PDB file of C-alpha atoms in Angstrom:
ATOM      1  CA  GLY U   8     109.145 123.946 105.211  1.00  0.00           C
ATOM      2  CA  ASN U   9     105.925 122.096 105.902  1.00  0.00           C
ATOM      3  CA  SER U  10     104.201 122.469 109.257  1.00  0.00           C
ATOM      4  CA  VAL U  11     100.930 121.599 110.972  1.00  0.00           C
ATOM      5  CA  THR U  12      99.329 123.485 113.843  1.00  0.00           C
ATOM      6  CA  GLN U  13      96.465 122.004 115.838  1.00  0.00           C
ATOM      7  CA  MET U  14      94.603 123.153 118.895  1.00  0.00           C
ATOM      8  CA  GLU U  15      96.163 122.456 122.255  1.00  0.00           C
ATOM      9  CA  GLY U  16      94.569 119.952 124.576  1.00  0.00           C
ATOM     10  CA  PRO U  17      93.300 118.370 126.561  1.00  0.00           C
ATOM     11  CA  VAL U  18      89.803 118.910 125.236  1.00  0.00           C
ATOM     12  CA  THR U  19      87.143 117.651 127.638  1.00  0.00           C
ATOM     13  CA  LEU U  20      83.559 117.165 126.462  1.00  0.00           C
ATOM     14  CA  SER U  21      80.449 115.420 127.686  1.00  0.00           C
ATOM     15  CA  GLU U  22      79.051 112.446 125.798  1.00  0.00           C
ATOM     16  CA  GLU U  23      76.877 113.443 122.794  1.00  0.00           C
ATOM     17  CA  ALA U  24      78.496 116.887 122.531  1.00  0.00           C
ATOM     18  CA  PHE U  25      79.634 118.350 119.201  1.00  0.00           C
ATOM     19  CA  LEU U  26      83.360 118.126 118.539  1.00  0.00           C
ATOM     20  CA  THR U  27      85.667 120.393 116.570  1.00  0.00           C
ATOM     21  CA  ILE U  28      89.459 120.065 116.606  1.00  0.00           C
ATOM     22  CA  ASN U  29      91.118 122.814 114.598  1.00  0.00           C
ATOM     23  CA  CYS U  30      94.016 122.115 112.258  1.00  0.00           C
ATOM     24  CA  THR U  31      95.844 124.513 109.941  1.00  0.00           C
ATOM     25  CA  TYR U  32      98.852 123.818 107.773  1.00  0.00           C
ATOM     26  CA  THR U  33     101.692 125.457 105.889  1.00  0.00           C
ATOM     27  CA  ALA U  34     102.971 123.688 102.801  1.00  0.00           C
ATOM     28  CA  THR U  35     104.152 124.281  99.277  1.00  0.00           C
ATOM     29  CA  GLY U  36     102.075 122.859  96.490  1.00  0.00           C
ATOM     30  CA  TYR U  37      99.068 120.657  97.137  1.00  0.00           C
ATOM     31  CA  PRO U  38      99.641 118.280 100.044  1.00  0.00           C
ATOM     32  CA  SER U  39      97.440 115.411 101.102  1.00  0.00           C
ATOM     33  CA  LEU U  40      95.873 115.869 104.545  1.00  0.00           C
ATOM     34  CA  PHE U  41      95.201 113.273 107.218  1.00  0.00           C
ATOM     35  CA  TRP U  42      93.794 112.737 110.669  1.00  0.00           C
ATOM     36  CA  TYR U  43      95.343 109.922 112.685  1.00  0.00           C
ATOM     37  CA  VAL U  44      94.071 108.654 116.041  1.00  0.00           C
ATOM     38  CA  GLN U  45      95.908 106.959 118.889  1.00  0.00           C
ATOM     39  CA  TYR U  46      93.673 105.148 121.370  1.00  0.00           C
ATOM     40  CA  PRO U  47      95.071 104.404 124.848  1.00  0.00           C
ATOM     41  CA  GLY U  48      97.650 101.629 124.642  1.00  0.00           C
ATOM     42  CA  GLU U  49      97.360 101.288 120.872  1.00  0.00           C
ATOM     43  CA  GLY U  50      99.309 102.395 117.811  1.00  0.00           C
ATOM     44  CA  LEU U  51      98.564 105.199 115.365  1.00  0.00           C
ATOM     45  CA  GLN U  52      95.626 104.523 113.060  1.00  0.00           C
ATOM     46  CA  LEU U  53      94.459 106.437 110.030  1.00  0.00           C
ATOM     47  CA  LEU U  54      91.071 108.005 110.755  1.00  0.00           C
ATOM     48  CA  LEU U  55      90.412 109.848 107.482  1.00  0.00           C
ATOM     49  CA  LYS U  56      92.155 111.650 104.657  1.00  0.00           C
ATOM     50  CA  ALA U  57      91.638 114.103 101.796  1.00  0.00           C
ATOM     51  CA  THR U  58      93.889 114.486  98.788  1.00  0.00           C
ATOM     52  CA  LYS U  59      92.672 117.644  97.054  1.00  0.00           C
ATOM     53  CA  ALA U  60      90.911 120.926  97.766  1.00  0.00           C
ATOM     54  CA  ASP U  61      87.237 120.674  98.811  1.00  0.00           C
ATOM     55  CA  ASP U  62      87.488 116.911  99.356  1.00  0.00           C
ATOM     56  CA  LYS U  63      85.729 115.684 102.481  1.00  0.00           C
ATOM     57  CA  GLY U  64      87.175 112.737 104.356  1.00  0.00           C
ATOM     58  CA  SER U  65      84.876 110.781 106.668  1.00  0.00           C
ATOM     59  CA  ASN U  66      85.004 107.721 108.906  1.00  0.00           C
ATOM     60  CA  LYS U  67      83.280 106.520 112.110  1.00  0.00           C
ATOM     61  CA  GLY U  68      81.110 109.666 112.189  1.00  0.00           C
ATOM     62  CA  PHE U  69      84.117 111.989 111.939  1.00  0.00           C
ATOM     63  CA  GLU U  70      84.481 114.418 109.030  1.00  0.00           C
ATOM     64  CA  ALA U  71      87.071 116.922 107.794  1.00  0.00           C
ATOM     65  CA  THR U  72      87.057 119.110 104.675  1.00  0.00           C
ATOM     66  CA  TYR U  73      90.228 120.194 102.833  1.00  0.00           C
ATOM     67  CA  ARG U  74      89.994 124.008 102.689  1.00  0.00           C
ATOM     68  CA  LYS U  75      92.793 125.392 100.554  1.00  0.00           C
ATOM     69  CA  GLU U  76      91.667 129.004 100.894  1.00  0.00           C
ATOM     70  CA  THR U  77      92.055 128.874 104.680  1.00  0.00           C
ATOM     71  CA  THR U  78      94.748 126.120 104.697  1.00  0.00           C
ATOM     72  CA  SER U  79      92.664 124.182 107.186  1.00  0.00           C
ATOM     73  CA  PHE U  80      91.456 120.627 107.805  1.00  0.00           C
ATOM     74  CA  HIS U  81      89.302 120.820 110.947  1.00  0.00           C
ATOM     75  CA  LEU U  82      88.001 117.554 112.437  1.00  0.00           C
ATOM     76  CA  GLU U  83      84.314 117.406 113.423  1.00  0.00           C
ATOM     77  CA  LYS U  84      81.879 114.916 114.904  1.00  0.00           C
ATOM     78  CA  GLY U  85      78.261 115.584 115.661  1.00  0.00           C
ATOM     79  CA  SER U  86      77.895 113.439 118.781  1.00  0.00           C
ATOM     80  CA  VAL U  87      80.950 112.082 120.589  1.00  0.00           C
ATOM     81  CA  GLN U  88      81.064 108.907 122.665  1.00  0.00           C
ATOM     82  CA  VAL U  89      83.240 107.866 125.585  1.00  0.00           C
ATOM     83  CA  SER U  90      85.001 105.461 123.205  1.00  0.00           C
ATOM     84  CA  ASP U  91      86.237 108.450 121.152  1.00  0.00           C
ATOM     85  CA  SER U  92      88.611 109.387 123.971  1.00  0.00           C
ATOM     86  CA  ALA U  93      92.065 109.340 122.369  1.00  0.00           C
ATOM     87  CA  VAL U  94      94.840 111.549 121.002  1.00  0.00           C
ATOM     88  CA  TYR U  95      94.143 112.961 117.534  1.00  0.00           C
ATOM     89  CA  PHE U  96      96.909 114.028 115.159  1.00  0.00           C
ATOM     90  CA  CYS U  97      96.558 116.176 112.061  1.00  0.00           C
ATOM     91  CA  ALA U  98      99.186 115.495 109.394  1.00  0.00           C
ATOM     92  CA  LEU U  99     100.153 116.282 105.827  1.00  0.00           C
ATOM     93  CA  SER U 100     102.291 114.720 103.150  1.00  0.00           C
ATOM     94  CA  LYS U 101     103.669 116.029  99.938  1.00  0.00           C
ATOM     95  CA  ALA U 102     101.719 114.705  96.983  1.00  0.00           C
ATOM     96  CA  GLY U 103     103.208 113.126  93.909  1.00  0.00           C
ATOM     97  CA  GLY U 104     105.603 110.498  95.193  1.00  0.00           C
ATOM     98  CA  GLY U 105     109.234 110.794  96.172  1.00  0.00           C
ATOM     99  CA  ALA U 106     109.881 112.110  99.675  1.00  0.00           C
ATOM    100  CA  ASP U 107     106.375 111.903 101.093  1.00  0.00           C
ATOM    101  CA  GLY U 108     106.769 111.202 104.796  1.00  0.00           C
ATOM    102  CA  LEU U 109     104.149 112.675 107.108  1.00  0.00           C
ATOM    103  CA  THR U 110     104.493 115.986 108.944  1.00  0.00           C
ATOM    104  CA  PHE U 111     102.418 115.830 112.136  1.00  0.00           C
ATOM    105  CA  GLY U 112     100.921 118.366 114.491  1.00  0.00           C
ATOM    106  CA  LYS U 113     101.537 118.000 118.224  1.00  0.00           C
ATOM    107  CA  GLY U 114      98.319 116.118 118.843  1.00  0.00           C
ATOM    108  CA  THR U 115      95.114 116.932 120.734  1.00  0.00           C
ATOM    109  CA  HIS U 116      94.113 114.791 123.689  1.00  0.00           C
ATOM    110  CA  LEU U 117      90.326 114.332 123.691  1.00  0.00           C
ATOM    111  CA  ILE U 118      88.558 113.234 126.871  1.00  0.00           C
ATOM    112  CA  ILE U 119      84.863 112.341 126.719  1.00  0.00           C
ATOM    113  CA  GLN U 120      83.030 112.146 130.042  1.00  0.00           C
ATOM    114  CA  PRO U 121      79.871 110.059 130.459  1.00  0.00           C
TER     115      PRO U 121
ATOM    116  CA  GLU T   8      96.923  90.502 107.112  1.00  0.00           C
ATOM    117  CA  ALA T   9      99.716  90.876 109.654  1.00  0.00           C
ATOM    118  CA  GLY T  10     100.595  94.405 110.668  1.00  0.00           C
ATOM    119  CA  VAL T  11     103.923  96.161 110.985  1.00  0.00           C
ATOM    120  CA  ALA T  12     106.041  94.371 113.581  1.00  0.00           C
ATOM    121  CA  GLN T  13     108.620  96.070 115.783  1.00  0.00           C
ATOM    122  CA  SER T  14     110.973  94.847 118.456  1.00  0.00           C
ATOM    123  CA  PRO T  15     111.821  95.289 121.187  1.00  0.00           C
ATOM    124  CA  ARG T  16     108.736  97.021 122.572  1.00  0.00           C
ATOM    125  CA  TYR T  17     110.655  98.599 125.430  1.00  0.00           C
ATOM    126  CA  LYS T  18     114.324  99.377 125.992  1.00  0.00           C
ATOM    127  CA  ILE T  19     116.168 101.097 128.812  1.00  0.00           C
ATOM    128  CA  ILE T  20     119.805 102.042 128.340  1.00  0.00           C
ATOM    129  CA  GLU T  21     122.337 104.401 129.865  1.00  0.00           C
ATOM    130  CA  LYS T  22     123.573 107.441 127.981  1.00  0.00           C
ATOM    131  CA  ARG T  23     126.519 106.780 125.660  1.00  0.00           C
ATOM    132  CA  GLN T  24     125.390 103.181 125.131  1.00  0.00           C
ATOM    133  CA  SER T  25     124.238 101.837 121.763  1.00  0.00           C
ATOM    134  CA  VAL T  26     120.804 100.498 120.849  1.00  0.00           C
ATOM    135  CA  ALA T  27     119.160  98.988 117.778  1.00  0.00           C
ATOM    136  CA  PHE T  28     115.512  98.668 116.802  1.00  0.00           C
ATOM    137  CA  TRP T  29     114.053  96.262 114.280  1.00  0.00           C
ATOM    138  CA  CYS T  30     111.052  96.628 111.963  1.00  0.00           C
ATOM    139  CA  ASN T  31     109.310  94.111 109.726  1.00  0.00           C
ATOM    140  CA  PRO T  32     106.885  95.898 107.394  1.00  0.00           C
ATOM    141  CA  ILE T  33     103.686  94.541 105.926  1.00  0.00           C
ATOM    142  CA  SER T  34     104.461  92.090 103.138  1.00  0.00           C
ATOM    143  CA  GLY T  35     104.702  93.778  99.747  1.00  0.00           C
ATOM    144  CA  HIS T  36     105.011  97.322 101.070  1.00  0.00           C
ATOM    145  CA  ALA T  37     107.862  98.960  99.174  1.00  0.00           C
ATOM    146  CA  THR T  38     108.065 102.132 101.277  1.00  0.00           C
ATOM    147  CA  LEU T  39     109.226 102.116 104.894  1.00  0.00           C
ATOM    148  CA  TYR T  40     109.521 105.007 107.342  1.00  0.00           C
ATOM    149  CA  TRP T  41     111.056 105.563 110.763  1.00  0.00           C
ATOM    150  CA  TYR T  42     109.604 108.258 113.030  1.00  0.00           C
ATOM    151  CA  GLN T  43     110.639 109.582 116.443  1.00  0.00           C
ATOM    152  CA  GLN T  44     107.830 110.584 118.830  1.00  0.00           C
ATOM    153  CA  ILE T  45     108.942 112.495 121.908  1.00  0.00           C
ATOM    154  CA  LEU T  46     106.426 112.565 124.759  1.00  0.00           C
ATOM    155  CA  GLY T  47     103.757 115.200 124.186  1.00  0.00           C
ATOM    156  CA  GLN T  48     104.687 115.780 120.534  1.00  0.00           C
ATOM    157  CA  GLY T  49     103.676 114.423 117.167  1.00  0.00           C
ATOM    158  CA  PRO T  50     105.884 111.932 115.360  1.00  0.00           C
ATOM    159  CA  LYS T  51     108.840 113.355 113.432  1.00  0.00           C
ATOM    160  CA  LEU T  52     110.110 111.650 110.276  1.00  0.00           C
ATOM    161  CA  LEU T  53     113.676 110.380 110.564  1.00  0.00           C
ATOM    162  CA  ILE T  54     114.154 108.434 107.341  1.00  0.00           C
ATOM    163  CA  GLN T  55     112.211 107.055 104.369  1.00  0.00           C
ATOM    164  CA  PHE T  56     113.202 104.021 102.296  1.00  0.00           C
ATOM    165  CA  GLN T  57     111.871 102.972  98.910  1.00  0.00           C
ATOM    166  CA  ASN T  58     112.751  99.280  98.653  1.00  0.00           C
ATOM    167  CA  ASN T  59     116.373  99.295  99.916  1.00  0.00           C
ATOM    168  CA  GLY T  60     117.222 102.852  98.825  1.00  0.00           C
ATOM    169  CA  VAL T  61     117.052 105.998 100.979  1.00  0.00           C
ATOM    170  CA  VAL T  62     114.537 108.578  99.686  1.00  0.00           C
ATOM    171  CA  ASP T  63     114.715 111.125 102.521  1.00  0.00           C
ATOM    172  CA  ASP T  64     117.039 111.262 105.534  1.00  0.00           C
ATOM    173  CA  SER T  65     117.144 115.050 105.893  1.00  0.00           C
ATOM    174  CA  GLN T  66     115.994 114.946 109.542  1.00  0.00           C
ATOM    175  CA  LEU T  67     118.144 112.013 110.650  1.00  0.00           C
ATOM    176  CA  PRO T  68     120.926 113.070 113.083  1.00  0.00           C
ATOM    177  CA  LYS T  69     123.593 111.269 111.119  1.00  0.00           C
ATOM    178  CA  ASP T  70     126.329 111.780 113.698  1.00  0.00           C
ATOM    179  CA  ARG T  71     124.629 109.219 115.957  1.00  0.00           C
ATOM    180  CA  PHE T  72     121.707 107.656 114.090  1.00  0.00           C
ATOM    181  CA  SER T  73     121.953 105.160 111.242  1.00  0.00           C
ATOM    182  CA  ALA T  74     119.413 102.996 109.457  1.00  0.00           C
ATOM    183  CA  GLU T  75     119.456 100.317 106.824  1.00  0.00           C
ATOM    184  CA  ARG T  76     116.996  98.201 104.910  1.00  0.00           C
ATOM    185  CA  LEU T  77     118.891  95.318 103.462  1.00  0.00           C
ATOM    186  CA  LYS T  78     117.065  93.351 100.746  1.00  0.00           C
ATOM    187  CA  GLY T  79     114.247  95.865 100.797  1.00  0.00           C
ATOM    188  CA  VAL T  80     112.249  94.157 103.557  1.00  0.00           C
ATOM    189  CA  ASP T  81     113.236  94.397 107.242  1.00  0.00           C
ATOM    190  CA  SER T  82     114.900  97.512 108.584  1.00  0.00           C
ATOM    191  CA  THR T  83     117.043  98.403 111.576  1.00  0.00           C
ATOM    192  CA  LEU T  84     117.544 101.785 113.211  1.00  0.00           C
ATOM    193  CA  LYS T  85     120.612 102.276 115.406  1.00  0.00           C
ATOM    194  CA  ILE T  86     121.630 104.965 117.859  1.00  0.00           C
ATOM    195  CA  GLN T  87     125.287 105.173 118.869  1.00  0.00           C
ATOM    196  CA  PRO T  88     125.964 106.740 121.328  1.00  0.00           C
ATOM    197  CA  ALA T  89     122.605 107.534 122.899  1.00  0.00           C
ATOM    198  CA  LYS T  90     121.832 110.829 124.605  1.00  0.00           C
ATOM    199  CA  LEU T  91     119.189 111.643 127.196  1.00  0.00           C
ATOM    200  CA  GLU T  92     117.188 113.574 124.588  1.00  0.00           C
ATOM    201  CA  ASP T  93     116.834 110.416 122.485  1.00  0.00           C
ATOM    202  CA  SER T  94     114.246 109.105 124.960  1.00  0.00           C
ATOM    203  CA  ALA T  95     111.158 108.672 122.781  1.00  0.00           C
ATOM    204  CA  VAL T  96     108.955 106.161 121.028  1.00  0.00           C
ATOM    205  CA  TYR T  97     110.410 105.034 117.704  1.00  0.00           C
ATOM    206  CA  LEU T  98     107.720 104.208 115.174  1.00  0.00           C
ATOM    207  CA  CYS T  99     108.080 102.217 112.009  1.00  0.00           C
ATOM    208  CA  ALA T 100     105.515 102.559 109.225  1.00  0.00           C
ATOM    209  CA  SER T 101     105.097 100.982 105.808  1.00  0.00           C
ATOM    210  CA  ARG T 102     103.060 101.897 102.785  1.00  0.00           C
ATOM    211  CA  PRO T 103     102.020 100.079  99.637  1.00  0.00           C
ATOM    212  CA  THR T 104     102.437 101.848  96.310  1.00  0.00           C
ATOM    213  CA  GLY T 105      99.615 104.372  96.006  1.00  0.00           C
ATOM    214  CA  GLY T 106      98.291 103.623  99.506  1.00  0.00           C
ATOM    215  CA  THR T 107      98.524 105.132 102.975  1.00  0.00           C
ATOM    216  CA  GLU T 108     100.893 104.463 105.850  1.00  0.00           C
ATOM    217  CA  TYR T 109     100.369 101.706 108.421  1.00  0.00           C
ATOM    218  CA  PHE T 110     102.144 102.172 111.739  1.00  0.00           C
ATOM    219  CA  GLY T 111     103.700  99.592 114.010  1.00  0.00           C
ATOM    220  CA  PRO T 112     103.244  99.598 117.812  1.00  0.00           C
ATOM    221  CA  GLY T 113     106.563 101.389 118.379  1.00  0.00           C
ATOM    222  CA  THR T 114     109.603 100.871 120.596  1.00  0.00           C
ATOM    223  CA  ARG T 115     109.706 102.958 123.756  1.00  0.00           C
ATOM    224  CA  LEU T 116     113.318 103.969 124.508  1.00  0.00           C
ATOM    225  CA  THR T 117     114.368 105.390 127.856  1.00  0.00           C
ATOM    226  CA  VAL T 118     117.894 106.758 128.160  1.00  0.00           C
ATOM    227  CA  THR T 119     119.079 107.258 131.743  1.00  0.00           C
TER     228      THR T 119
END
């Protein structure tokens, strides 16, 4: 079945540091890939997505590239801010309609210190 | 545009009791999902509806969990009887045709 593995947290960085959160997946076919973010006290929000190999999703300074050869979708940001502190979830869904609910990783808690 | 609404936001029950959660999706969203998020884990899909029909309930523990989406709009998720391991946040999400999922704030269930 489908599965998503992401790096364990918490990840603690200083403000303006470079961020990478690793995510790899196992799936049949060509899934769509997502990063969701959960800020303290708030619900899950879509951060970015990519629907086919070599696509790059980007939003709010975050980027992730769909790498089919390495089955990865690592999240990166060049300079993090305190406001980026949150839990980040990597997820996939089967493409093409039908049963397409999300399969999530366990989440990575990111803490940015001033 | 109003978001996905869920109620109640919090619920505490004793084991073996019953509980029901309600979800009102974003207007016009044909697809509705229920997820279970246990503390420290990512959400796990329980059931997916397309309008009022079930598309996927392969991970729903059908001996105690049930869900319905009458008239293809609101949905309810029920647990009867509850177990300690059902303590979790229950998330509802909806999606427009061809779009991505929008999540509600969730219902935090504590089973004592």
